[in-house]
mmCIF file of C-alpha atoms in Angstrom:
data_model
loop_
_atom_site.group_PDB
_atom_site.id
_atom_site.type_symbol
_atom_site.label_atom_id
_atom_site.label_comp_id
_atom_site.label_asym_id
_atom_site.label_seq_id
_atom_site.Cartn_x
_atom_site.Cartn_y
_atom_site.Cartn_z
ATOM 1 C CA GLU U 1 -0.003 -0.005 0.015
ATOM 2 C CA ARG U 2 2.901 2.343 0.784
ATOM 3 C CA SER U 3 4.535 1.598 -2.560
ATOM 4 C CA LYS U 4 1.277 2.301 -4.337
ATOM 5 C CA SER U 5 0.825 5.571 -2.463
ATOM 6 C CA LEU U 6 4.339 6.707 -3.332
ATOM 7 C CA ALA U 7 3.826 5.776 -7.001
ATOM 8 C CA LEU U 8 0.592 7.762 -7.154
ATOM 9 C CA ILE U 9 2.228 10.738 -5.476
ATOM 10 C CA GLY U 10 5.162 10.415 -7.925
ATOM 11 C CA GLU U 11 2.856 10.510 -10.952
ATOM 12 C CA MET U 12 0.973 13.508 -9.585
ATOM 13 C CA ALA U 13 4.109 15.337 -8.604
ATOM 14 C CA ALA U 14 5.816 14.815 -11.948
ATOM 15 C CA GLY U 15 2.725 15.928 -13.874
ATOM 16 C CA LEU U 16 2.221 18.947 -11.677
ATOM 17 C CA ALA U 17 5.886 19.948 -11.853
ATOM 18 C CA HIS U 18 5.774 19.713 -15.679
ATOM 19 C CA GLU U 19 2.683 21.828 -15.951
ATOM 20 C CA ILE U 20 4.077 24.502 -13.590
ATOM 21 C CA ARG U 21 7.656 24.590 -14.801
ATOM 22 C CA ASN U 22 7.099 25.981 -18.304
ATOM 23 C CA PRO U 23 4.892 29.015 -17.414
ATOM 24 C CA LEU U 24 7.063 29.615 -14.339
ATOM 25 C CA ALA U 25 10.190 29.813 -16.509
ATOM 26 C CA SER U 26 8.420 32.379 -18.724
ATOM 27 C CA LEU U 27 7.346 34.392 -15.717
ATOM 28 C CA CYS U 28 10.831 34.355 -14.172
ATOM 29 C CA GLY U 29 12.519 35.442 -17.399
ATOM 30 C CA SER U 30 10.028 38.292 -17.922
ATOM 31 C CA ILE U 31 10.449 39.499 -14.293
ATOM 32 C CA GLN U 32 14.232 39.558 -14.637
ATOM 33 C CA MET U 33 14.027 41.586 -17.897
ATOM 34 C CA LEU U 34 11.562 44.053 -16.419
ATOM 35 C CA GLN U 35 13.581 44.474 -13.229
ATOM 36 C CA LYS U 36 16.655 45.662 -15.151
ATOM 37 C CA ASN U 37 14.926 48.639 -16.702
ATOM 38 C CA LEU U 38 12.733 49.797 -13.829
ATOM 39 C CA GLU U 39 13.253 52.622 -11.412
ATOM 40 C CA LEU U 40 10.954 51.806 -8.533
ATOM 41 C CA ASP U 41 9.746 53.872 -5.635
ATOM 42 C CA LYS U 42 9.532 52.297 -2.159
ATOM 43 C CA THR U 43 6.019 50.901 -2.592
ATOM 44 C CA ASP U 44 6.856 49.346 -5.966
ATOM 45 C CA GLU U 45 10.126 47.957 -4.587
ATOM 46 C CA ARG U 46 8.208 46.224 -1.809
ATOM 47 C CA LEU U 47 5.775 44.785 -4.384
ATOM 48 C CA MET U 48 8.698 43.557 -6.485
ATOM 49 C CA ARG U 49 10.193 41.803 -3.477
ATOM 50 C CA ILE U 50 6.860 40.079 -2.917
ATOM 51 C CA ILE U 51 6.857 38.895 -6.510
ATOM 52 C CA LEU U 52 10.416 37.600 -6.318
ATOM 53 C CA ARG U 53 9.714 35.855 -3.053
ATOM 54 C CA GLY U 54 6.685 34.180 -4.563
ATOM 55 C CA ARG U 55 8.770 33.105 -7.554
ATOM 56 C CA ASP U 56 11.319 31.541 -5.262
ATOM 57 C CA GLN U 57 8.627 29.707 -3.300
ATOM 58 C CA LEU U 58 7.242 28.251 -6.517
ATOM 59 C CA GLU U 59 10.609 27.178 -7.760
ATOM 60 C CA ASN U 60 11.324 25.462 -4.441
ATOM 61 C CA LEU U 61 7.954 23.715 -4.495
ATOM 62 C CA VAL U 62 8.536 22.361 -7.990
ATOM 63 C CA ARG U 63 12.034 21.151 -7.060
ATOM 64 C CA ASN U 64 10.649 19.468 -3.936
ATOM 65 C CA PHE U 65 7.921 17.737 -5.873
ATOM 66 C CA LEU U 66 10.487 16.366 -8.346
ATOM 67 C CA LEU U 67 12.706 15.124 -5.552
ATOM 68 C CA LEU U 68 9.775 13.387 -3.907
ATOM 69 C CA ALA U 69 8.642 11.884 -7.237
ATOM 70 C CA ARG U 70 11.892 10.761 -8.810
ATOM 71 C CA PRO U 71 15.097 10.591 -6.795
ATOM 72 C CA ASN U 72 18.072 10.645 -9.138
ATOM 73 C CA LEU U 73 19.767 7.271 -9.303
ATOM 74 C CA ASP U 74 22.579 8.743 -11.486
ATOM 75 C CA GLY U 75 25.403 11.063 -10.505
ATOM 76 C CA ARG U 76 26.574 8.961 -7.537
ATOM 77 C CA GLN U 77 29.995 9.755 -6.191
ATOM 78 C CA GLU U 78 32.131 9.758 -3.050
ATOM 79 C CA ILE U 79 30.951 12.587 -0.733
ATOM 80 C CA ASN U 80 32.721 14.035 2.283
ATOM 81 C CA ILE U 81 29.992 14.804 4.850
ATOM 82 C CA LYS U 82 32.244 17.148 6.801
ATOM 83 C CA TYR U 83 32.719 19.505 3.879
ATOM 84 C CA LEU U 84 29.032 19.251 2.979
ATOM 85 C CA MET U 85 27.934 20.044 6.543
ATOM 86 C CA ASP U 86 30.319 22.990 6.804
ATOM 87 C CA ASP U 87 28.763 24.434 3.626
ATOM 88 C CA ILE U 88 25.231 23.926 4.937
ATOM 89 C CA LEU U 89 25.982 25.570 8.247
ATOM 90 C CA GLU U 90 27.697 28.518 6.562
ATOM 91 C CA SER U 91 24.619 29.088 4.370
ATOM 92 C CA LEU U 92 22.177 28.721 7.266
ATOM 93 C CA ARG U 93 24.053 31.228 9.384
ATOM 94 C CA HIS U 94 23.091 33.861 6.800
ATOM 95 C CA SER U 95 19.399 32.869 6.687
ATOM 96 C CA PRO U 96 16.527 34.470 8.685
ATOM 97 C CA ASP U 97 15.981 31.221 10.488
ATOM 98 C CA TRP U 98 19.309 31.287 12.258
ATOM 99 C CA HIS U 99 19.597 32.522 15.837
ATOM 100 C CA GLU U 100 22.841 34.072 17.121
ATOM 101 C CA ASN U 101 22.597 32.127 20.392
ATOM 102 C CA ILE U 102 22.608 28.671 18.780
ATOM 103 C CA LYS U 103 25.618 26.695 19.778
ATOM 104 C CA VAL U 104 26.901 24.243 17.173
ATOM 105 C CA VAL U 105 28.710 21.088 18.442
ATOM 106 C CA MET U 106 30.501 18.960 15.877
ATOM 107 C CA ALA U 107 31.620 15.483 16.848
ATOM 108 C CA LEU U 108 32.686 13.907 13.569
ATOM 109 C CA SER U 109 34.593 10.675 13.150
ATOM 110 C CA ASP U 110 37.777 10.477 11.149
ATOM 111 C CA GLN U 111 35.844 8.683 8.408
ATOM 112 C CA THR U 112 33.094 10.885 7.007
ATOM 113 C CA GLY U 113 32.726 9.652 3.463
ATOM 114 C CA ILE U 114 29.565 8.219 1.855
ATOM 115 C CA TYR U 115 28.456 7.235 -1.608
ATOM 116 C CA GLY U 116 25.560 9.126 -3.139
ATOM 117 C CA ASN U 117 24.164 12.027 -5.165
ATOM 118 C CA MET U 118 25.698 15.250 -3.890
ATOM 119 C CA THR U 119 22.683 17.477 -4.583
ATOM 120 C CA GLU U 120 20.153 15.108 -2.977
ATOM 121 C CA ILE U 121 22.221 14.332 0.122
ATOM 122 C CA LYS U 122 22.806 18.083 0.631
ATOM 123 C CA GLN U 123 19.054 18.711 0.347
ATOM 124 C CA ALA U 124 18.308 16.002 2.906
ATOM 125 C CA LEU U 125 20.845 17.278 5.410
ATOM 126 C CA TRP U 126 19.723 20.853 4.860
ATOM 127 C CA ASN U 127 16.110 19.935 5.650
ATOM 128 C CA LEU U 128 17.119 18.145 8.842
ATOM 129 C CA VAL U 129 19.418 20.961 10.073
ATOM 130 C CA LEU U 130 16.828 23.565 9.240
ATOM 131 C CA ASN U 131 14.153 21.609 11.147
ATOM 132 C CA ALA U 132 16.487 21.470 14.135
ATOM 133 C CA VAL U 133 17.203 25.246 13.991
ATOM 134 C CA GLN U 134 13.525 26.095 13.658
ATOM 135 C CA SER U 135 12.635 23.940 16.650
ATOM 136 C CA MET U 136 14.768 26.174 18.919
ATOM 137 C CA SER U 137 13.195 29.560 19.645
ATOM 138 C CA ASN U 138 15.994 31.959 20.519
ATOM 139 C CA SER U 139 18.830 29.772 21.707
ATOM 140 C CA GLY U 140 19.831 26.132 21.860
ATOM 141 C CA ARG U 141 22.365 23.479 20.986
ATOM 142 C CA LEU U 142 22.672 21.905 17.539
ATOM 143 C CA LYS U 143 24.812 18.757 17.656
ATOM 144 C CA ILE U 144 26.108 16.929 14.589
ATOM 145 C CA GLU U 145 27.822 13.545 15.022
ATOM 146 C CA THR U 146 29.074 10.817 12.728
ATOM 147 C CA ARG U 147 30.476 7.336 13.148
ATOM 148 C CA PRO U 148 31.105 4.416 10.811
ATOM 149 C CA VAL U 149 29.007 1.298 11.370
ATOM 150 C CA ILE U 150 28.591 -2.151 9.914
ATOM 151 C CA LEU U 151 25.074 -3.449 9.429
ATOM 152 C CA ASP U 152 23.749 -6.972 9.268
ATOM 153 C CA ASN U 153 24.627 -7.253 5.568
ATOM 154 C CA LEU U 154 28.299 -6.715 6.597
ATOM 155 C CA LYS U 155 28.441 -3.583 4.528
ATOM 156 C CA GLU U 156 29.811 -0.244 5.777
ATOM 157 C CA TYR U 157 27.616 2.684 6.534
ATOM 158 C CA LEU U 158 28.038 6.111 8.026
ATOM 159 C CA GLU U 159 25.698 7.069 10.863
ATOM 160 C CA ILE U 160 24.871 10.724 10.905
ATOM 161 C CA ARG U 161 23.083 12.077 13.935
ATOM 162 C CA ILE U 162 21.590 15.634 13.912
ATOM 163 C CA SER U 163 20.125 16.529 17.353
ATOM 164 C CA ASP U 164 18.704 19.611 19.007
ATOM 165 C CA ASN U 165 17.276 20.561 22.409
ATOM 166 C CA GLY U 166 14.233 22.284 20.919
ATOM 167 C CA CYS U 167 10.521 21.760 21.297
ATOM 168 C CA GLY U 168 10.415 18.076 20.378
ATOM 169 C CA ILE U 169 7.635 16.216 18.609
ATOM 170 C CA GLU U 170 4.249 15.152 19.984
ATOM 171 C CA LYS U 171 3.809 11.384 20.220
ATOM 172 C CA ASP U 172 0.635 11.576 18.053
ATOM 173 C CA ASP U 173 2.685 13.319 15.354
ATOM 174 C CA SER U 174 5.720 11.013 15.424
ATOM 175 C CA SER U 175 4.014 8.276 13.321
ATOM 176 C CA LYS U 176 3.017 10.779 10.611
ATOM 177 C CA ILE U 177 6.107 12.906 10.190
ATOM 178 C CA PHE U 178 7.305 11.159 6.977
ATOM 179 C CA GLU U 179 3.901 11.407 5.314
ATOM 180 C CA PRO U 180 3.817 13.860 2.355
ATOM 181 C CA PHE U 181 1.901 17.096 3.142
ATOM 182 C CA TYR U 182 1.697 16.406 6.875
ATOM 183 C CA THR U 183 2.945 19.408 8.836
ATOM 184 C CA THR U 184 2.447 21.125 12.205
ATOM 185 C CA LYS U 185 4.055 24.358 11.022
ATOM 186 C CA GLU U 186 1.958 27.347 10.053
ATOM 187 C CA ARG U 187 3.736 27.923 6.805
ATOM 188 C CA GLY U 188 5.113 24.440 6.236
ATOM 189 C CA THR U 189 4.364 22.370 3.117
ATOM 190 C CA GLY U 190 4.790 18.994 4.826
ATOM 191 C CA LEU U 191 7.294 17.900 2.170
ATOM 192 C CA GLY U 192 10.609 18.345 4.083
ATOM 193 C CA LEU U 193 10.820 15.022 5.984
ATOM 194 C CA ALA U 194 8.974 13.134 3.213
ATOM 195 C CA ILE U 195 11.683 14.240 0.832
ATOM 196 C CA VAL U 196 14.430 13.296 3.303
ATOM 197 C CA ASN U 197 12.918 9.856 3.749
ATOM 198 C CA ARG U 198 12.637 9.408 -0.049
ATOM 199 C CA ILE U 199 16.220 10.446 -0.672
ATOM 200 C CA VAL U 200 17.569 8.205 2.106
ATOM 201 C CA GLU U 201 15.579 5.194 0.777
ATOM 202 C CA SER U 202 16.817 5.771 -2.787
ATOM 203 C CA HIS U 203 20.356 5.711 -1.489
ATOM 204 C CA GLY U 204 19.798 2.327 0.242
ATOM 205 C CA GLY U 205 19.912 3.949 3.685
ATOM 206 C CA LYS U 206 17.732 4.209 6.753
ATOM 207 C CA ILE U 207 16.399 7.000 8.939
ATOM 208 C CA ARG U 208 14.732 7.172 12.305
ATOM 209 C CA ILE U 209 13.640 9.967 14.615
ATOM 210 C CA GLU U 210 14.036 10.008 18.389
ATOM 211 C CA SER U 211 12.124 12.826 20.147
ATOM 212 C CA GLU U 212 10.859 13.891 23.532
ATOM 213 C CA LEU U 213 8.460 16.769 23.917
ATOM 214 C CA GLU U 214 10.140 20.013 25.226
ATOM 215 C CA LYS U 215 13.498 18.223 25.402
ATOM 216 C CA GLY U 216 14.561 17.867 21.738
ATOM 217 C CA THR U 217 14.829 15.654 18.751
ATOM 218 C CA GLY U 218 17.510 13.497 17.191
ATOM 219 C CA CYS U 219 17.509 12.458 13.508
ATOM 220 C CA ILE U 220 19.658 9.419 12.769
ATOM 221 C CA LEU U 221 20.648 8.627 9.178
ATOM 222 C CA LEU U 222 22.451 5.488 7.960
ATOM 223 C CA LEU U 223 23.970 5.999 4.502
ATOM 224 C CA PRO U 224 26.244 3.629 2.573
ATOM 225 C CA ARG U 225 29.911 4.487 2.666
ATOM 226 C CA ASN U 226 30.743 2.973 -0.705
ATOM 227 C CA LYS U 227 29.198 1.773 -3.929
ATOM 228 C CA GLY U 228 29.074 -1.870 -2.808
ATOM 229 C CA ALA U 229 26.983 -1.121 0.266
ATOM 230 C CA TRP U 230 24.580 1.011 -1.806
ATOM 231 C CA GLU U 231 24.141 -1.703 -4.482
ATOM 232 C CA SER U 232 23.594 -4.322 -1.753
ATOM 233 C CA ARG U 233 20.833 -2.332 -0.100
ATOM 234 C CA ILE U 234 19.105 -1.545 -3.410
ATOM 235 C CA ALA U 235 19.314 -5.191 -4.535
ATOM 236 C CA ASN U 236 17.815 -6.370 -1.253
ATOM 237 C CA GLY U 237 15.033 -3.798 -1.263
#
């Protein structure tokens, strides 16, 4: 039933993304051309920012739908999680969601390599780190840990743990957090964790969430460290 549900969502998402992408590209191109030749007063500048923000939201939505529908099985390569996480944190520090009083604790193992698609893994980690940051109101601790592990198929994986001491997750919500479109946020789309789950599954990995209300949340990823581990997980379903 879950496979059927994902297949249906995939078909809907791909069709919707296709129908939106072409007119969106035309709109974006026209806006950029108009913006170059306009001298705007304060009111019109504010309106232009609203238009550009709406454009960005639509582009993100289309990209998220495509990630949910069809994870890319090509473009797999060796990825250093340390460098990827440094890049994500640097970008987030300049975003409006970041709080100056957040303390970042990094506890990375010597071995931080995995095998996967760089763009998709970065998107998955970005979503998890952003969720952790948003769960902490004005201050808190964001902890990122890694360690190599060997699973029952005797293949090597990297465990990535992203934890916070934020608001936590209600027990009633914990069973639904990976469902597409399920969200408890006012302005959330409910696609973030669904996309993370889809990406992790397509990489032959695993994900689990540990959370306690008002104490924090830990997201634990297991991702293959080499091509052999990835092929083994995919072959075994």
